[in-house]
Short mmCIF file of C-alpha atoms in Angstrom, two decimals:
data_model
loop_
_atom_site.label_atom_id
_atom_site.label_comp_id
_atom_site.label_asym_id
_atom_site.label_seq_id
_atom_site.Cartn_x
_atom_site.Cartn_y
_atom_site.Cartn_z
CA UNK A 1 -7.37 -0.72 2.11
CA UNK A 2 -6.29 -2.37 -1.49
CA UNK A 3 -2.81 -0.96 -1.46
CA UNK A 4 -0.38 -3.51 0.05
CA UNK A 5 3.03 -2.32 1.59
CA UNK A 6 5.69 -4.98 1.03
CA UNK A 7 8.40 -3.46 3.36
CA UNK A 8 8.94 -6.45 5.25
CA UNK A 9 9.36 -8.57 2.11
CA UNK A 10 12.37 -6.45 0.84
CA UNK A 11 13.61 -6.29 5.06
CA UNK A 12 13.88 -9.78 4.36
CA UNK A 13 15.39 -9.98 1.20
CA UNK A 14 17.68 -7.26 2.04
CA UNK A 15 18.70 -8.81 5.58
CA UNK A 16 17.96 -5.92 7.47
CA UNK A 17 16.24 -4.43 10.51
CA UNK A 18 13.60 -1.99 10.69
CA UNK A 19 15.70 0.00 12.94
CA UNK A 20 18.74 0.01 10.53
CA UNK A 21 16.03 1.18 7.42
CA UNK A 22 14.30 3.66 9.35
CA UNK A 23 17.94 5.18 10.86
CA UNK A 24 19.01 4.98 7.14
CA UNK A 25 15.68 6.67 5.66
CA UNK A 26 15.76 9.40 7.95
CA UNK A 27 12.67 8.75 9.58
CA UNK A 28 11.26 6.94 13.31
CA UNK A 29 10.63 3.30 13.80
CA UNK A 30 7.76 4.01 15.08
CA UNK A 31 6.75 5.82 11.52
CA UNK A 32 8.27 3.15 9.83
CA UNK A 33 6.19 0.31 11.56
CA UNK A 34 2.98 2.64 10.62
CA UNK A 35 3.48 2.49 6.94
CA UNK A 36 5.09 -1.25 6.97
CA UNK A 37 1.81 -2.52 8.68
CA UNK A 38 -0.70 -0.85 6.58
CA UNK A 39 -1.75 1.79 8.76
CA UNK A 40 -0.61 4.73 6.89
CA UNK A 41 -2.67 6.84 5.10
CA UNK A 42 -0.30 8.75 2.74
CA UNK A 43 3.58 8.23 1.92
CA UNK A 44 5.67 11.03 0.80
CA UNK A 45 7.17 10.32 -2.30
CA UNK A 46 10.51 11.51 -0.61
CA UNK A 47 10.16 8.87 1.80
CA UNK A 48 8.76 6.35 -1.16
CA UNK A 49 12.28 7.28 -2.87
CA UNK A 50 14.62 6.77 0.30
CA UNK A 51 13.09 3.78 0.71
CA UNK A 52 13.64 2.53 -2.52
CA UNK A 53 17.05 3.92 -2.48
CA UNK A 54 18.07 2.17 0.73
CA UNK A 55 16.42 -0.87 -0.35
CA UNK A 56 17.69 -0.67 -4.03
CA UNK A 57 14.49 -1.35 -5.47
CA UNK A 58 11.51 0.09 -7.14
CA UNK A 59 8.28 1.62 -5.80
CA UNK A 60 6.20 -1.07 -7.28
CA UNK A 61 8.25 -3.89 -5.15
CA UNK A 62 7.45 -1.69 -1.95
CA UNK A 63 3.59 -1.19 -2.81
CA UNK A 64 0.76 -3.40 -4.68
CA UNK A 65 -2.59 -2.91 -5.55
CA UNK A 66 -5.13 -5.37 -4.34
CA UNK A 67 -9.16 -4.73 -4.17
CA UNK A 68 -10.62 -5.61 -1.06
CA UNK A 69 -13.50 -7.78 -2.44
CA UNK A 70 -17.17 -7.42 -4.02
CA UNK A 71 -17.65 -3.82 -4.29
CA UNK A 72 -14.52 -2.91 -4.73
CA UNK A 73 -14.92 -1.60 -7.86
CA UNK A 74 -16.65 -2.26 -11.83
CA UNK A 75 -14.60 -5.35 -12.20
CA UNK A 76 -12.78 -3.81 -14.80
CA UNK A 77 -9.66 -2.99 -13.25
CA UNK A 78 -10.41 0.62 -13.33
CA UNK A 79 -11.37 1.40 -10.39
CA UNK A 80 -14.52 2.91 -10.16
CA UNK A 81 -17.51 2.39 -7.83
CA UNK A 82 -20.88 1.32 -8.93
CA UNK A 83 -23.97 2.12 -6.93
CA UNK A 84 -25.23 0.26 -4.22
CA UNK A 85 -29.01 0.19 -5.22
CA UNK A 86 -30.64 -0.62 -8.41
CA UNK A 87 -33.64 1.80 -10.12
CA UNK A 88 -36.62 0.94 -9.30
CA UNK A 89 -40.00 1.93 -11.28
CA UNK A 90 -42.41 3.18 -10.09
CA UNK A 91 -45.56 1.27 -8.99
CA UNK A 92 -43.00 -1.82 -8.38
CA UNK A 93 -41.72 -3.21 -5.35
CA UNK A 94 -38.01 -3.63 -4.94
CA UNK A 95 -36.36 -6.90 -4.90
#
């Protein structure tokens, strides 16, 4: 998945546990460890704001955007997908 979570980078900068941010937050370790290792699928932006308030920080230090690689996109930063396969006319062989 392209978006990064940075959790642990602002654990570290912050000097704390997961168990201290997640008691803080309001929600499980165990839900914590989910989103910090890039398993989750969706955040609540209530939990996106206790993070941020806990943390003191800004959602954009907690999550980045990265593509995954060819395909990931036009290349233009926007985001969109371009098909797989090329036209082909008819009465030629594809490539």
């Amino acid at each position: 998945m392209p978006i990064i979570v940075d959790i642990d980078v602002m654990l570290a900068k912050r000097k704390m546990s997961v168990g201290e941010l997640a008691d803080r937050v309001g929600i499980t370790p165990a839900n914590l460890a989910v989103l910090k290792n890039g398993r989750a699928k969706a955040v609540r932006f209530t939990t996106l704001a206790a993070l941020c308030e806990v943390l003191d920080c800004q959602p954009g230090d907690l999550l980045r955007w990265e593509p995954d690689g060819p395909g990931d996109g036009d290349g233009n930063g926007n985001g969109t997908a371009q098909e797989s396969g090329a036209s082909v006319p008819a009465g030629s062989s594809p490539q």
